[in-house]
Amino acid sequence: MSIQTFAYQLAQKIQKEHGIKISRSHIYELIALNQGYRSYNSFVAQNLLLDCEYDVSEEYHEHELLNLLTLDILKNPPKTDYANYDDDAIHWDNYESRELLEKIKIFIERVQLLLKQKISEEMYFHIAKLVVRELLSLNLSYLNFSYFRQRIAFLSFQNGLIDPDSLDDEIYSFENADSSSTTSFIDIEENLEQIEDYAKERNNLDAYAVLASYYRYLANQIAPYGRQGSTFGSTWDNQKQKYVKSQKTTDNIKQYEELIKLANFYEEFIKFAPANIAEIDMDADGETVYKQFLYLCNRGDLDAIETFLYQKIFKNSGEAWVYIYLAQLLNTDFTKDDFRAYNAYTGEEYDDYGPMEIAGREAIQYAIHLEQLNDEKDQLARKIAQDLFEKI
């Protein structure tokens, strides 16, 4: 089933059961809400939908809760009598039930906002309940480019062969609230044409970054240690005490260069728009490094701001104070010392036992001897910082 078909059928079901007309565009908004997005436009701007399945073969505990849920229960959830606790009974004040009740309230508010009709509270409740029930059976599989880009940012493509499933390893994994999002190079390979079209049509920087990394991954499969450290299929000759090239070597080198060329092509789109510090090319010229850091600093990346300040990447003291003030608005104060003592063996907070180490940072104005601004320039720096903060 396509997402368009699901939206059409759900709109028809709402009209049939409750006599209320709702457009498919409104259903799309509710689908996006269910995935944790403010709007459907926001959802499609960040994700490429790969598959859509509607499966009613299984029922979950949420279905049982929805069957029993009334408007009165929603407004005044019964409290569990722990003196006569029954493990098999429905408990409306446990975590799972409270989560469902909160979800229903959110959907009621959104349906009211979308329909803008003067119908009863009871009707809005039943429509929201129907929508939530149907969405339990909707399984979406999609590629979240921002999430995938973050996962691959720390991969080294010249430090050994990368397993195509390596992103499932603990070393690269981190919590993803979106379980429907898919993240592997195999997924990229299977949907490459769609991804290339998506990146071009939407000029999506995260999609370009994913494509660049995919081609570097393919190059890694040929030359795990880069252009200088890999054999490209050459074989070792004991008599000559060196690697001997073959036609396979020549072909592999040619293919490698083509893949690197493609990676470089896509990286040009994101040259001045890194996702994090890991994507910054510290070997590039000073102006490029400066622009890359500035991009992250303007987005409120505190790691980037810290490096920007302490490594003196800024161009003048006024600019430095802008990002000091921006960091303060983001609840980090670089004008104060921030040190901690920890156990050198365990890394835990120091408790007077074992060897002690100190980590942290000195106040920025002392660490780099940053000069204070006069009142006029200081007010300007604070204003610029506030403007940047409001755009984050």
PDB file of C-alpha atoms in Angstrom, residues 100-110:
ATOM      1  CA  LEU A 100      -1.319   6.741  25.077  1.00  0.00           C
ATOM      2  CA  LEU A 101      -3.596   9.240  26.836  1.00  0.00           C
ATOM      3  CA  GLU A 102      -1.142  12.041  26.150  1.00  0.00           C
ATOM      4  CA  LYS A 103      -0.928  10.968  22.517  1.00  0.00           C
ATOM      5  CA  ILE A 104      -4.720  11.054  22.148  1.00  0.00           C
ATOM      6  CA  LYS A 105      -4.798  14.580  23.607  1.00  0.00           C
ATOM      7  CA  ILE A 106      -2.153  15.717  21.130  1.00  0.00           C
ATOM      8  CA  PHE A 107      -4.089  14.224  18.218  1.00  0.00           C
ATOM      9  CA  ILE A 108      -7.340  15.814  19.371  1.00  0.00           C
ATOM     10  CA  GLU A 109      -5.647  19.221  19.383  1.00  0.00           C
ATOM     11  CA  ARG A 110      -4.185  18.669  15.920  1.00  0.00           C
TER      12      ARG A 110
END
